[in-house]
């Protein structure tokens, strides 16, 4: 079965039809901050050293165990299971969502259920398969009750886990799924419609923004835009590989 047949079987064809090969230009780097005025040093006491991240020395297995027993934020009291992430520990592709939902909370794996099936179909559309050169994770490793938006203090408590995962996996490209995840990682309130279509950077890794599969299930008309984002991601990865090979 070729890719078109597979998309037809999933009810995604012809909605996910490539409308053009135009690839958005990478976003220009933001201007540097102007130099601040030089001030005389004051006699204030030195700032306390930043404490080391509690996950800084962990490998992926130890990080998973740490998530399972984590109590760094109140979500530990309401979750069923921690959901650290799943996939190839040397993956070139890293997909990042916002937080586990009810199915993920029950099973301990990100992106299962209907949204997970759609993510699998999205990945298959660009020749990817869960667990093969792909790692999937969320910003929050525990489910917010009722699938509400993450609170800033929860993100602050949990983000070191994702940062450590990125540093260990060292993906070539990140695909961030959904408005909340994109705005959180980019520290921006720009609408997702303006964040997608560009290649951003996160921790030195190129990052492409697209819609969350759960959103696409509710708004199937936007699958065409998601397909454009995936084509941008695929083209960006191809460019990274050809650049590395030359
Ligand atoms: S969301 Fe993150 S910081 Fe909060 S309890 Fe779960 S693993 Fe720990």
Short mmCIF file of C-alpha atoms and ligand atoms in Angstrom, two decimals:
data_model
loop_
_atom_site.label_atom_id
_atom_site.label_comp_id
_atom_site.label_asym_id
_atom_site.label_seq_id
_atom_site.Cartn_x
_atom_site.Cartn_y
_atom_site.Cartn_z
CA UNK A 1 0.00 0.00 0.00
CA UNK A 2 1.56 3.34 -1.00
CA UNK A 3 1.28 6.58 0.97
CA UNK A 4 -1.78 7.83 -0.93
CA UNK A 5 -3.60 4.56 -0.28
CA UNK A 6 -2.63 4.74 3.38
CA UNK A 7 -3.94 8.30 3.71
CA UNK A 8 -7.14 7.31 1.90
CA UNK A 9 -7.60 4.42 4.31
CA UNK A 10 -7.28 6.85 7.20
CA UNK A 11 -9.76 9.28 5.70
CA UNK A 12 -7.06 11.90 5.20
CA UNK A 13 -6.93 11.98 1.42
CA UNK A 14 -7.47 14.25 -0.48
CA UNK A 15 -7.57 16.71 2.42
CA UNK A 16 -3.85 16.15 2.99
CA UNK A 17 -2.90 17.00 -0.54
CA UNK A 18 0.29 18.92 -1.06
CA UNK A 19 -0.83 22.25 -2.49
CA UNK A 20 2.58 23.46 -3.49
CA UNK A 21 6.17 22.90 -2.74
CA UNK A 22 6.74 26.41 -1.52
CA UNK A 23 8.82 26.37 1.61
CA UNK A 24 8.72 29.28 3.95
CA UNK A 25 11.95 31.07 4.49
CA UNK A 26 13.51 30.48 7.89
CA UNK A 27 12.55 33.16 10.31
CA UNK A 28 15.13 35.88 10.64
CA UNK A 29 17.02 35.86 13.90
CA UNK A 30 15.65 38.48 16.26
CA UNK A 31 17.78 41.57 16.72
CA UNK A 32 20.08 41.45 19.63
CA UNK A 33 19.19 43.47 22.63
CA UNK A 34 20.86 46.87 22.70
CA UNK A 35 23.79 46.99 25.06
CA UNK A 36 22.74 48.15 28.47
CA UNK A 37 24.42 51.11 30.08
CA UNK A 38 27.59 50.30 31.99
CA UNK A 39 27.06 50.78 35.70
CA UNK A 40 29.48 50.91 38.52
CA UNK A 41 29.45 47.71 40.57
CA UNK A 42 27.48 48.04 43.77
CA UNK A 43 28.19 46.57 47.15
CA UNK A 44 25.20 44.19 47.01
CA UNK A 45 25.96 40.60 48.06
CA UNK A 46 26.65 38.10 45.27
CA UNK A 47 23.61 36.29 43.93
CA UNK A 48 23.26 32.73 45.20
CA UNK A 49 24.47 30.10 42.75
CA UNK A 50 21.69 28.57 40.67
CA UNK A 51 21.03 25.11 42.06
CA UNK A 52 21.79 22.32 39.60
CA UNK A 53 18.82 20.80 37.80
CA UNK A 54 17.57 17.73 39.67
CA UNK A 55 17.65 15.80 36.38
CA UNK A 56 21.00 16.98 35.07
CA UNK A 57 22.80 13.67 35.61
CA UNK A 58 20.04 11.28 34.55
CA UNK A 59 20.01 9.05 31.48
CA UNK A 60 16.71 8.37 29.73
CA UNK A 61 15.86 5.30 31.80
CA UNK A 62 16.61 7.07 35.07
CA UNK A 63 14.65 10.08 33.87
CA UNK A 64 11.64 7.86 33.21
CA UNK A 65 11.87 6.45 36.72
CA UNK A 66 12.22 9.95 38.14
CA UNK A 67 9.06 11.05 36.34
CA UNK A 68 7.17 8.05 37.71
CA UNK A 69 8.04 9.05 41.27
CA UNK A 70 8.11 12.82 40.73
CA UNK A 71 6.38 15.11 43.20
CA UNK A 72 7.78 18.41 41.97
CA UNK A 73 4.34 19.90 41.32
CA UNK A 74 0.76 19.28 42.51
CA UNK A 75 -0.12 17.23 39.40
CA UNK A 76 1.58 14.30 41.12
CA UNK A 77 -1.47 14.08 43.39
CA UNK A 78 -4.05 13.82 40.61
CA UNK A 79 -2.32 11.80 37.91
CA UNK A 80 -2.58 8.04 37.50
CA UNK A 81 0.81 7.57 35.86
CA UNK A 82 3.68 9.76 34.83
CA UNK A 83 4.21 9.86 31.07
CA UNK A 84 7.89 10.51 30.39
CA UNK A 85 7.98 9.81 26.64
CA UNK A 86 8.56 6.99 24.22
CA UNK A 87 10.69 6.17 21.23
CA UNK A 88 14.13 5.78 19.78
CA UNK A 89 16.71 7.21 22.22
CA UNK A 90 18.85 8.28 19.24
CA UNK A 91 15.96 9.67 17.20
CA UNK A 92 16.55 12.40 14.65
CA UNK A 93 12.89 13.45 14.99
CA UNK A 94 11.38 14.68 18.27
CA UNK A 95 7.64 15.37 18.46
CA UNK A 96 6.57 17.43 21.48
CA UNK A 97 3.02 17.92 22.70
CA UNK A 98 1.55 19.77 25.63
CA UNK A 99 0.55 17.23 28.27
CA UNK A 100 -0.90 13.73 28.65
CA UNK A 101 -4.64 13.23 28.25
CA UNK A 102 -6.87 10.63 29.87
CA UNK A 103 -5.69 7.67 27.76
CA UNK A 104 -2.04 8.62 28.19
CA UNK A 105 -2.52 9.04 31.93
CA UNK A 106 -3.98 5.53 32.11
CA UNK A 107 -1.37 3.83 29.88
CA UNK A 108 1.76 5.86 30.64
CA UNK A 109 2.52 6.50 26.95
CA UNK A 110 2.14 9.80 25.07
CA UNK A 111 -0.23 10.18 22.15
CA UNK A 112 -2.41 7.09 22.35
CA UNK A 113 -6.14 7.01 21.60
CA UNK A 114 -7.64 8.81 18.61
CA UNK A 115 -5.18 11.71 18.70
CA UNK A 116 -2.34 9.21 18.80
CA UNK A 117 -3.70 7.40 15.77
CA UNK A 118 -3.85 10.65 13.88
CA UNK A 119 -0.29 11.51 14.93
CA UNK A 120 0.82 8.10 13.64
CA UNK A 121 -0.92 8.88 10.34
CA UNK A 122 0.71 12.31 10.19
CA UNK A 123 4.12 10.74 10.75
CA UNK A 124 3.42 8.02 8.18
CA UNK A 125 2.60 10.74 5.66
CA UNK A 126 6.25 11.82 5.75
CA UNK A 127 7.63 8.32 6.00
CA UNK A 128 8.02 8.11 9.78
CA UNK A 129 6.94 5.45 12.21
CA UNK A 130 6.53 5.63 15.98
CA UNK A 131 9.63 4.26 17.68
CA UNK A 132 11.81 4.25 14.54
CA UNK A 133 14.03 7.31 14.48
CA UNK A 134 11.22 9.13 16.29
CA UNK A 135 10.81 10.12 19.94
CA UNK A 136 7.53 11.49 21.32
CA UNK A 137 7.20 13.48 24.52
CA UNK A 138 5.15 16.18 26.20
CA UNK A 139 6.14 19.33 28.06
CA UNK A 140 4.21 18.18 31.14
CA UNK A 141 4.76 14.58 32.15
CA UNK A 142 1.59 14.36 34.25
CA UNK A 143 -2.00 15.01 33.19
CA UNK A 144 -3.64 18.26 34.28
CA UNK A 145 -7.11 17.45 35.66
CA UNK A 146 -9.80 17.73 33.02
CA UNK A 147 -7.15 18.40 30.37
CA UNK A 148 -6.98 22.04 31.42
CA UNK A 149 -4.09 24.19 30.19
CA UNK A 150 -0.80 23.78 32.06
CA UNK A 151 -0.09 26.36 34.74
CA UNK A 152 3.18 28.32 34.51
CA UNK A 153 4.45 26.86 37.78
CA UNK A 154 3.77 23.33 36.49
CA UNK A 155 5.70 24.06 33.30
CA UNK A 156 8.56 25.53 35.32
CA UNK A 157 8.70 22.44 37.52
CA UNK A 158 8.53 19.96 34.64
CA UNK A 159 10.51 21.60 31.86
CA UNK A 160 13.90 20.33 33.12
CA UNK A 161 12.77 16.82 32.18
CA UNK A 162 12.11 17.80 28.57
CA UNK A 163 15.31 19.82 28.38
CA UNK A 164 17.27 16.82 29.62
CA UNK A 165 15.53 14.58 27.08
CA UNK A 166 16.53 16.95 24.28
CA UNK A 167 20.11 17.09 25.50
CA UNK A 168 20.30 13.27 25.68
CA UNK A 169 18.49 12.45 22.42
CA UNK A 170 20.03 15.34 20.47
CA UNK A 171 17.40 15.29 17.71
CA UNK A 172 18.08 16.98 14.41
CA UNK A 173 14.57 18.45 14.28
CA UNK A 174 11.70 19.13 16.67
CA UNK A 175 8.07 19.18 15.58
CA UNK A 176 6.00 20.91 18.24
CA UNK A 177 2.32 20.01 18.32
CA UNK A 178 -0.27 22.61 19.23
CA UNK A 179 -0.60 26.20 20.34
CA UNK A 180 0.11 25.67 24.02
CA UNK A 181 3.29 23.66 23.44
CA UNK A 182 4.55 26.06 20.77
CA UNK A 183 3.85 29.20 22.79
CA UNK A 184 5.40 27.65 25.89
CA UNK A 185 8.64 26.59 24.23
CA UNK A 186 8.97 29.81 22.27
CA UNK A 187 7.93 31.95 25.28
CA UNK A 188 5.50 33.76 23.02
CA UNK A 189 1.83 34.63 22.85
CA UNK A 190 1.89 34.80 19.06
CA UNK A 191 -1.03 32.84 17.56
CA UNK A 192 -0.14 29.43 16.20
CA UNK A 193 -1.21 30.56 12.73
CA UNK A 194 1.75 32.94 12.73
CA UNK A 195 4.20 30.56 14.41
CA UNK A 196 3.71 27.81 11.84
CA UNK A 197 5.38 28.13 8.46
CA UNK A 198 8.74 29.10 9.95
CA UNK A 199 11.75 27.22 11.25
CA UNK A 200 12.38 28.26 14.86
CA UNK A 201 15.13 27.16 17.23
CA UNK A 202 14.81 25.54 20.65
CA UNK A 203 17.95 24.68 22.62
CA UNK A 204 19.87 24.94 19.38
CA UNK A 205 17.59 22.50 17.53
CA UNK A 206 15.52 23.60 14.51
CA UNK A 207 11.83 23.46 15.37
CA UNK A 208 8.68 23.47 13.21
CA UNK A 209 5.23 24.24 14.63
CA UNK A 210 2.02 22.49 13.65
CA UNK A 211 -1.44 21.79 15.04
CA UNK A 212 -2.13 19.26 17.79
CA UNK A 213 -3.76 16.07 16.49
CA UNK A 214 -6.62 16.49 18.99
CA UNK A 215 -7.33 19.92 17.49
CA UNK A 216 -7.22 18.45 13.99
CA UNK A 217 -9.79 15.84 14.99
CA UNK A 218 -12.14 18.70 15.90
CA UNK A 219 -11.12 20.88 12.95
CA UNK A 220 -10.38 18.55 10.03
CA UNK A 221 -10.29 21.46 7.56
CA UNK A 222 -6.93 22.43 9.07
CA UNK A 223 -5.38 19.08 8.18
CA UNK A 224 -4.27 20.66 4.91
CA UNK A 225 -2.25 23.25 6.86
CA UNK A 226 -0.81 20.51 9.08
CA UNK A 227 0.27 18.67 5.97
CA UNK A 228 2.06 21.81 4.75
CA UNK A 229 3.84 21.98 8.12
CA UNK A 230 4.94 18.37 7.83
CA UNK A 231 6.25 19.01 4.33
CA UNK A 232 8.21 21.96 5.74
CA UNK A 233 9.57 19.66 8.45
CA UNK A 234 10.54 17.03 5.93
CA UNK A 235 12.24 19.60 3.71
CA UNK A 236 14.05 21.09 6.69
CA UNK A 237 15.32 17.67 7.73
CA UNK A 238 16.48 16.96 4.18
CA UNK A 239 18.33 20.27 4.15
CA UNK A 240 19.96 19.53 7.50
CA UNK A 241 21.14 16.14 6.28
CA UNK A 242 22.43 17.39 2.95
CA UNK A 243 24.19 20.25 4.76
CA UNK A 244 25.79 17.82 7.18
CA UNK A 245 26.90 15.58 4.32
CA UNK A 246 28.49 18.35 2.27
S1 LIG B 1 4.01 17.39 35.80
FE1 LIG B 1 6.22 17.11 35.82
S2 LIG B 1 6.93 18.24 37.63
FE2 LIG B 1 4.71 17.88 37.89
S3 LIG B 1 4.59 15.97 39.05
FE3 LIG B 1 4.45 15.44 36.86
S4 LIG B 1 6.58 14.95 36.29
FE4 LIG B 1 6.67 16.07 38.22
#
